[in-house]
């Protein structure tokens, strides 16, 4: 089934599926666990629309390319064009907030990093961004912080809080909009906290956006592209 953006009632939204803009290294604990340098501006990369799948349905991860890691993130669905925005006006362009998994072929990414090459081969494959439904922004008290977590087979693997971001959501959107325009239907993935790790065939996952929802799903595998 082709992916569609949906609201928290499961109803399809009249927004196209656009580009997915991802932010790397936005939580200090994740930077430390991968021994990366702390950036002085947001680290940006993209996934194509074909990477989006519904996380509510069982989703597949590639095999044959080394471990595929979970990276749970708050996801912002864009409803209005955003270009050269100031932080104080940027959140007005957001339709709602959900969760997404930035699936990453970690060994492939490491090889690319060592060669100083882009990460798309590790992060932009079909199905590389399972997304939840989106809670309307008016129902999200994001100014007070949003907590979120991922359980794998009943054990907590990741816990995050938007108040721990190095670059908060308004500043992320402002910075992105000064590099390129965000359009209705685009999604911004805001970075992952520590706890990344490999996903296996049959793993049972629970994604939780505190105060709003939890989603139970599981992982399957597919042959990776050669």
PDB file of C-alpha atoms in Angstrom:
ATOM      1  CA  UNK A   1       0.000   0.000   0.000  1.00  0.00           C
ATOM      2  CA  UNK A   2       1.347   3.408  -0.994  1.00  0.00           C
ATOM      3  CA  UNK A   3       2.141   5.672   1.942  1.00  0.00           C
ATOM      4  CA  UNK A   4      -0.162   8.619   2.779  1.00  0.00           C
ATOM      5  CA  UNK A   5       0.168  11.160   5.542  1.00  0.00           C
ATOM      6  CA  UNK A   6      -2.578  10.537   8.129  1.00  0.00           C
ATOM      7  CA  UNK A   7      -3.952  12.313  11.171  1.00  0.00           C
ATOM      8  CA  UNK A   8      -4.190  10.809  14.656  1.00  0.00           C
ATOM      9  CA  UNK A   9      -7.618   9.385  13.792  1.00  0.00           C
ATOM     10  CA  UNK A  10      -6.125   7.495  10.870  1.00  0.00           C
ATOM     11  CA  UNK A  11      -7.733   9.711   8.247  1.00  0.00           C
ATOM     12  CA  UNK A  12      -5.692  10.624   5.147  1.00  0.00           C
ATOM     13  CA  UNK A  13      -4.519  14.218   4.938  1.00  0.00           C
ATOM     14  CA  UNK A  14      -4.758  16.342   1.779  1.00  0.00           C
ATOM     15  CA  UNK A  15      -1.000  16.762   1.629  1.00  0.00           C
ATOM     16  CA  UNK A  16       1.380  15.185  -0.885  1.00  0.00           C
ATOM     17  CA  UNK A  17       4.287  13.027   0.218  1.00  0.00           C
ATOM     18  CA  UNK A  18       7.316  15.216  -0.293  1.00  0.00           C
ATOM     19  CA  UNK A  19      10.952  15.180   0.650  1.00  0.00           C
ATOM     20  CA  UNK A  20      12.088  14.077   4.100  1.00  0.00           C
ATOM     21  CA  UNK A  21      14.695  16.386   5.598  1.00  0.00           C
ATOM     22  CA  UNK A  22      16.718  14.750   8.366  1.00  0.00           C
ATOM     23  CA  UNK A  23      18.837  16.320  11.082  1.00  0.00           C
ATOM     24  CA  UNK A  24      21.917  14.501  12.318  1.00  0.00           C
ATOM     25  CA  UNK A  25      23.749  14.901  15.624  1.00  0.00           C
ATOM     26  CA  UNK A  26      21.054  16.883  17.432  1.00  0.00           C
ATOM     27  CA  UNK A  27      21.306  15.097  20.813  1.00  0.00           C
ATOM     28  CA  UNK A  28      24.536  15.131  22.813  1.00  0.00           C
ATOM     29  CA  UNK A  29      24.100  11.565  24.101  1.00  0.00           C
ATOM     30  CA  UNK A  30      23.790  10.180  20.555  1.00  0.00           C
ATOM     31  CA  UNK A  31      26.830  12.170  19.439  1.00  0.00           C
ATOM     32  CA  UNK A  32      28.781  10.568  22.291  1.00  0.00           C
ATOM     33  CA  UNK A  33      27.628   6.998  21.621  1.00  0.00           C
ATOM     34  CA  UNK A  34      28.874   7.159  18.014  1.00  0.00           C
ATOM     35  CA  UNK A  35      31.972   9.177  18.913  1.00  0.00           C
ATOM     36  CA  UNK A  36      31.059  11.986  16.545  1.00  0.00           C
ATOM     37  CA  UNK A  37      32.012  15.658  16.696  1.00  0.00           C
ATOM     38  CA  UNK A  38      29.461  18.161  18.001  1.00  0.00           C
ATOM     39  CA  UNK A  39      28.306  20.374  15.105  1.00  0.00           C
ATOM     40  CA  UNK A  40      28.129  24.168  15.236  1.00  0.00           C
ATOM     41  CA  UNK A  41      25.114  24.166  12.898  1.00  0.00           C
ATOM     42  CA  UNK A  42      22.468  21.535  12.093  1.00  0.00           C
ATOM     43  CA  UNK A  43      23.698  18.571  10.051  1.00  0.00           C
ATOM     44  CA  UNK A  44      21.209  18.106   7.200  1.00  0.00           C
ATOM     45  CA  UNK A  45      20.571  15.269   4.767  1.00  0.00           C
ATOM     46  CA  UNK A  46      17.549  14.012   2.862  1.00  0.00           C
ATOM     47  CA  UNK A  47      15.520  10.909   2.176  1.00  0.00           C
ATOM     48  CA  UNK A  48      13.282  10.689  -0.906  1.00  0.00           C
ATOM     49  CA  UNK A  49       9.502  10.340  -0.722  1.00  0.00           C
ATOM     50  CA  UNK A  50       9.924   6.664  -1.635  1.00  0.00           C
ATOM     51  CA  UNK A  51      11.547   6.036   1.745  1.00  0.00           C
ATOM     52  CA  UNK A  52       8.267   6.775   3.572  1.00  0.00           C
ATOM     53  CA  UNK A  53       6.166   3.847   4.792  1.00  0.00           C
ATOM     54  CA  UNK A  54       3.514   3.591   7.514  1.00  0.00           C
ATOM     55  CA  UNK A  55       5.079   2.433  10.767  1.00  0.00           C
ATOM     56  CA  UNK A  56       1.688   1.121  11.917  1.00  0.00           C
ATOM     57  CA  UNK A  57       2.093  -1.725   9.441  1.00  0.00           C
ATOM     58  CA  UNK A  58       4.897  -4.302   9.734  1.00  0.00           C
ATOM     59  CA  UNK A  59       7.863  -2.865   7.848  1.00  0.00           C
ATOM     60  CA  UNK A  60      10.880  -4.492   6.297  1.00  0.00           C
ATOM     61  CA  UNK A  61      14.594  -3.827   6.641  1.00  0.00           C
ATOM     62  CA  UNK A  62      17.178  -4.818   4.015  1.00  0.00           C
ATOM     63  CA  UNK A  63      19.468  -7.772   4.466  1.00  0.00           C
ATOM     64  CA  UNK A  64      22.862  -8.324   2.902  1.00  0.00           C
ATOM     65  CA  UNK A  65      24.291  -4.912   3.789  1.00  0.00           C
ATOM     66  CA  UNK A  66      25.140  -5.329   7.462  1.00  0.00           C
ATOM     67  CA  UNK A  67      23.076  -4.184  10.454  1.00  0.00           C
ATOM     68  CA  UNK A  68      20.091  -1.868  10.003  1.00  0.00           C
ATOM     69  CA  UNK A  69      19.797   0.406  13.046  1.00  0.00           C
ATOM     70  CA  UNK A  70      16.793   2.122  14.585  1.00  0.00           C
ATOM     71  CA  UNK A  71      16.917   5.889  15.064  1.00  0.00           C
ATOM     72  CA  UNK A  72      13.639   7.132  16.575  1.00  0.00           C
ATOM     73  CA  UNK A  73      12.868  10.819  16.053  1.00  0.00           C
ATOM     74  CA  UNK A  74      10.170  13.444  16.397  1.00  0.00           C
ATOM     75  CA  UNK A  75       8.798  14.165  12.929  1.00  0.00           C
ATOM     76  CA  UNK A  76       7.265  17.472  11.813  1.00  0.00           C
ATOM     77  CA  UNK A  77       4.753  17.494   8.948  1.00  0.00           C
ATOM     78  CA  UNK A  78       4.870  20.722   6.943  1.00  0.00           C
ATOM     79  CA  UNK A  79       1.555  22.275   5.841  1.00  0.00           C
ATOM     80  CA  UNK A  80       2.652  25.625   4.372  1.00  0.00           C
ATOM     81  CA  UNK A  81       5.615  26.734   2.267  1.00  0.00           C
ATOM     82  CA  UNK A  82       8.506  27.894   4.425  1.00  0.00           C
ATOM     83  CA  UNK A  83      11.356  29.966   3.012  1.00  0.00           C
ATOM     84  CA  UNK A  84      13.802  32.226   4.854  1.00  0.00           C
ATOM     85  CA  UNK A  85      11.684  32.009   8.006  1.00  0.00           C
ATOM     86  CA  UNK A  86      12.584  33.391  11.403  1.00  0.00           C
ATOM     87  CA  UNK A  87      12.481  30.937  14.334  1.00  0.00           C
ATOM     88  CA  UNK A  88       9.525  32.730  15.922  1.00  0.00           C
ATOM     89  CA  UNK A  89       7.363  32.204  12.834  1.00  0.00           C
ATOM     90  CA  UNK A  90       8.571  28.785  11.666  1.00  0.00           C
ATOM     91  CA  UNK A  91       6.280  26.540  13.726  1.00  0.00           C
ATOM     92  CA  UNK A  92       3.217  28.148  12.103  1.00  0.00           C
ATOM     93  CA  UNK A  93       4.049  26.116   8.988  1.00  0.00           C
ATOM     94  CA  UNK A  94       3.756  22.771  10.829  1.00  0.00           C
ATOM     95  CA  UNK A  95       0.573  20.700  10.460  1.00  0.00           C
ATOM     96  CA  UNK A  96       1.426  18.274  13.210  1.00  0.00           C
ATOM     97  CA  UNK A  97       3.971  16.189  15.074  1.00  0.00           C
ATOM     98  CA  UNK A  98       4.535  12.446  14.918  1.00  0.00           C
ATOM     99  CA  UNK A  99       7.322   9.908  15.155  1.00  0.00           C
ATOM    100  CA  UNK A 100       9.601   8.458  12.530  1.00  0.00           C
ATOM    101  CA  UNK A 101      12.386   5.921  12.290  1.00  0.00           C
ATOM    102  CA  UNK A 102      15.500   7.001  10.415  1.00  0.00           C
ATOM    103  CA  UNK A 103      16.552   3.464   9.453  1.00  0.00           C
ATOM    104  CA  UNK A 104      20.291   3.329   8.851  1.00  0.00           C
ATOM    105  CA  UNK A 105      22.579   0.703   7.350  1.00  0.00           C
ATOM    106  CA  UNK A 106      25.287   1.384   9.894  1.00  0.00           C
ATOM    107  CA  UNK A 107      28.218  -0.459   8.309  1.00  0.00           C
ATOM    108  CA  UNK A 108      27.450   1.128   4.950  1.00  0.00           C
ATOM    109  CA  UNK A 109      27.262   4.560   6.578  1.00  0.00           C
ATOM    110  CA  UNK A 110      30.595   4.044   8.321  1.00  0.00           C
ATOM    111  CA  UNK A 111      32.264   3.102   5.051  1.00  0.00           C
ATOM    112  CA  UNK A 112      30.824   6.198   3.402  1.00  0.00           C
ATOM    113  CA  UNK A 113      31.957   8.433   6.263  1.00  0.00           C
ATOM    114  CA  UNK A 114      35.489   7.033   6.037  1.00  0.00           C
ATOM    115  CA  UNK A 115      35.536   7.937   2.341  1.00  0.00           C
ATOM    116  CA  UNK A 116      33.951  11.362   3.058  1.00  0.00           C
ATOM    117  CA  UNK A 117      30.982  10.466   0.843  1.00  0.00           C
ATOM    118  CA  UNK A 118      27.273  11.301   1.277  1.00  0.00           C
ATOM    119  CA  UNK A 119      25.075   8.949   3.317  1.00  0.00           C
ATOM    120  CA  UNK A 120      22.206   8.240   0.923  1.00  0.00           C
ATOM    121  CA  UNK A 121      23.263   4.633   0.239  1.00  0.00           C
ATOM    122  CA  UNK A 122      22.879   3.994   3.979  1.00  0.00           C
ATOM    123  CA  UNK A 123      19.756   6.042   4.692  1.00  0.00           C
ATOM    124  CA  UNK A 124      17.672   6.642   1.551  1.00  0.00           C
ATOM    125  CA  UNK A 125      16.633   3.158   0.450  1.00  0.00           C
ATOM    126  CA  UNK A 126      12.956   2.371  -0.188  1.00  0.00           C
ATOM    127  CA  UNK A 127      11.201   2.060   3.176  1.00  0.00           C
ATOM    128  CA  UNK A 128      14.017   3.777   5.091  1.00  0.00           C
ATOM    129  CA  UNK A 129      11.618   6.120   6.932  1.00  0.00           C
ATOM    130  CA  UNK A 130       8.662   4.459   8.694  1.00  0.00           C
ATOM    131  CA  UNK A 131       6.360   7.278   9.832  1.00  0.00           C
ATOM    132  CA  UNK A 132       3.499   7.413  12.330  1.00  0.00           C
ATOM    133  CA  UNK A 133       0.317   9.403  11.976  1.00  0.00           C
ATOM    134  CA  UNK A 134       0.516  13.075  12.990  1.00  0.00           C
ATOM    135  CA  UNK A 135      -1.048  14.850  15.963  1.00  0.00           C
ATOM    136  CA  UNK A 136      -2.297  18.374  15.088  1.00  0.00           C
ATOM    137  CA  UNK A 137       0.168  20.994  16.257  1.00  0.00           C
ATOM    138  CA  UNK A 138      -2.552  22.743  18.303  1.00  0.00           C
ATOM    139  CA  UNK A 139      -2.866  19.591  20.427  1.00  0.00           C
ATOM    140  CA  UNK A 140       0.883  19.335  21.078  1.00  0.00           C
ATOM    141  CA  UNK A 141       2.294  21.375  23.937  1.00  0.00           C
ATOM    142  CA  UNK A 142       5.665  21.364  22.231  1.00  0.00           C
ATOM    143  CA  UNK A 143       6.913  24.470  24.043  1.00  0.00           C
ATOM    144  CA  UNK A 144       6.949  22.438  27.284  1.00  0.00           C
ATOM    145  CA  UNK A 145       8.866  19.574  25.696  1.00  0.00           C
ATOM    146  CA  UNK A 146       7.803  16.328  24.044  1.00  0.00           C
ATOM    147  CA  UNK A 147       8.971  12.978  25.356  1.00  0.00           C
ATOM    148  CA  UNK A 148       9.192   9.913  23.149  1.00  0.00           C
ATOM    149  CA  UNK A 149      10.526   6.375  23.363  1.00  0.00           C
ATOM    150  CA  UNK A 150      11.140   3.131  21.518  1.00  0.00           C
ATOM    151  CA  UNK A 151      10.783  -0.328  23.032  1.00  0.00           C
ATOM    152  CA  UNK A 152      12.201  -3.382  21.258  1.00  0.00           C
ATOM    153  CA  UNK A 153      10.841  -6.748  22.407  1.00  0.00           C
ATOM    154  CA  UNK A 154       9.553  -5.168  25.618  1.00  0.00           C
ATOM    155  CA  UNK A 155      12.791  -3.396  26.606  1.00  0.00           C
ATOM    156  CA  UNK A 156      13.298   0.352  26.334  1.00  0.00           C
ATOM    157  CA  UNK A 157      15.991   1.051  23.763  1.00  0.00           C
ATOM    158  CA  UNK A 158      15.601   4.806  23.167  1.00  0.00           C
ATOM    159  CA  UNK A 159      14.164   7.654  25.219  1.00  0.00           C
ATOM    160  CA  UNK A 160      14.220  11.263  24.129  1.00  0.00           C
ATOM    161  CA  UNK A 161      12.892  14.677  25.029  1.00  0.00           C
ATOM    162  CA  UNK A 162      12.727  17.639  22.689  1.00  0.00           C
ATOM    163  CA  UNK A 163      14.129  19.879  25.452  1.00  0.00           C
ATOM    164  CA  UNK A 164      17.448  18.054  25.049  1.00  0.00           C
ATOM    165  CA  UNK A 165      17.873  18.967  21.388  1.00  0.00           C
ATOM    166  CA  UNK A 166      20.998  20.964  20.585  1.00  0.00           C
ATOM    167  CA  UNK A 167      18.957  22.925  18.030  1.00  0.00           C
ATOM    168  CA  UNK A 168      15.270  23.241  18.949  1.00  0.00           C
ATOM    169  CA  UNK A 169      12.431  22.805  16.482  1.00  0.00           C
ATOM    170  CA  UNK A 170      11.842  26.486  15.620  1.00  0.00           C
ATOM    171  CA  UNK A 171      15.552  27.029  14.987  1.00  0.00           C
ATOM    172  CA  UNK A 172      15.823  23.828  12.936  1.00  0.00           C
ATOM    173  CA  UNK A 173      12.958  24.870  10.677  1.00  0.00           C
ATOM    174  CA  UNK A 174      14.356  28.366  10.337  1.00  0.00           C
ATOM    175  CA  UNK A 175      17.814  27.076   9.442  1.00  0.00           C
ATOM    176  CA  UNK A 176      16.463  24.571   6.904  1.00  0.00           C
ATOM    177  CA  UNK A 177      14.223  27.199   5.297  1.00  0.00           C
ATOM    178  CA  UNK A 178      17.257  29.430   4.773  1.00  0.00           C
ATOM    179  CA  UNK A 179      18.996  26.652   2.818  1.00  0.00           C
ATOM    180  CA  UNK A 180      16.019  25.519   0.709  1.00  0.00           C
ATOM    181  CA  UNK A 181      12.239  25.867   0.716  1.00  0.00           C
ATOM    182  CA  UNK A 182      10.070  23.455   2.670  1.00  0.00           C
ATOM    183  CA  UNK A 183       6.803  22.625   0.908  1.00  0.00           C
ATOM    184  CA  UNK A 184       3.454  21.232   2.067  1.00  0.00           C
ATOM    185  CA  UNK A 185       3.801  17.490   2.606  1.00  0.00           C
ATOM    186  CA  UNK A 186       7.501  17.608   3.451  1.00  0.00           C
ATOM    187  CA  UNK A 187       8.597  16.009   6.720  1.00  0.00           C
ATOM    188  CA  UNK A 188      11.409  17.159   8.989  1.00  0.00           C
ATOM    189  CA  UNK A 189      13.051  14.501  11.156  1.00  0.00           C
ATOM    190  CA  UNK A 190      14.553  16.301  14.131  1.00  0.00           C
ATOM    191  CA  UNK A 191      17.345  13.984  15.301  1.00  0.00           C
ATOM    192  CA  UNK A 192      17.684  10.886  17.458  1.00  0.00           C
ATOM    193  CA  UNK A 193      18.793  10.342  21.068  1.00  0.00           C
ATOM    194  CA  UNK A 194      21.139   7.577  22.184  1.00  0.00           C
ATOM    195  CA  UNK A 195      20.164   3.936  21.996  1.00  0.00           C
ATOM    196  CA  UNK A 196      20.549   3.164  18.307  1.00  0.00           C
ATOM    197  CA  UNK A 197      20.964  -0.519  17.591  1.00  0.00           C
ATOM    198  CA  UNK A 198      20.284  -3.296  15.071  1.00  0.00           C
ATOM    199  CA  UNK A 199      16.776  -4.413  14.175  1.00  0.00           C
ATOM    200  CA  UNK A 200      16.138  -8.100  13.523  1.00  0.00           C
ATOM    201  CA  UNK A 201      13.468 -10.025  11.668  1.00  0.00           C
ATOM    202  CA  UNK A 202      10.530 -10.509  14.041  1.00  0.00           C
ATOM    203  CA  UNK A 203      11.432  -7.726  16.495  1.00  0.00           C
ATOM    204  CA  UNK A 204       8.353  -6.290  18.220  1.00  0.00           C
ATOM    205  CA  UNK A 205       8.446  -2.487  18.518  1.00  0.00           C
ATOM    206  CA  UNK A 206       6.458   0.016  20.529  1.00  0.00           C
ATOM    207  CA  UNK A 207       6.802   3.691  19.572  1.00  0.00           C
ATOM    208  CA  UNK A 208       5.455   6.168  22.121  1.00  0.00           C
ATOM    209  CA  UNK A 209       4.834   9.902  21.898  1.00  0.00           C
ATOM    210  CA  UNK A 210       4.163  10.707  25.544  1.00  0.00           C
ATOM    211  CA  UNK A 211       0.689  12.041  26.240  1.00  0.00           C
ATOM    212  CA  UNK A 212      -0.521  11.274  22.727  1.00  0.00           C
ATOM    213  CA  UNK A 213      -0.127   7.719  21.433  1.00  0.00           C
ATOM    214  CA  UNK A 214       1.771   4.479  21.291  1.00  0.00           C
ATOM    215  CA  UNK A 215       2.052   2.245  18.240  1.00  0.00           C
ATOM    216  CA  UNK A 216       2.853  -1.461  18.239  1.00  0.00           C
ATOM    217  CA  UNK A 217       4.447  -2.886  15.114  1.00  0.00           C
ATOM    218  CA  UNK A 218       7.103  -5.371  14.076  1.00  0.00           C
ATOM    219  CA  UNK A 219      10.041  -5.856  11.726  1.00  0.00           C
ATOM    220  CA  UNK A 220      10.409  -8.166   8.749  1.00  0.00           C
ATOM    221  CA  UNK A 221      13.327  -8.545   6.354  1.00  0.00           C
ATOM    222  CA  UNK A 222      13.726  -8.334   2.606  1.00  0.00           C
ATOM    223  CA  UNK A 223      16.627  -8.995   0.311  1.00  0.00           C
ATOM    224  CA  UNK A 224      18.680  -5.841  -0.029  1.00  0.00           C
ATOM    225  CA  UNK A 225      19.268  -4.250  -3.411  1.00  0.00           C
ATOM    226  CA  UNK A 226      22.547  -5.198  -5.049  1.00  0.00           C
TER     227      UNK A 226
END
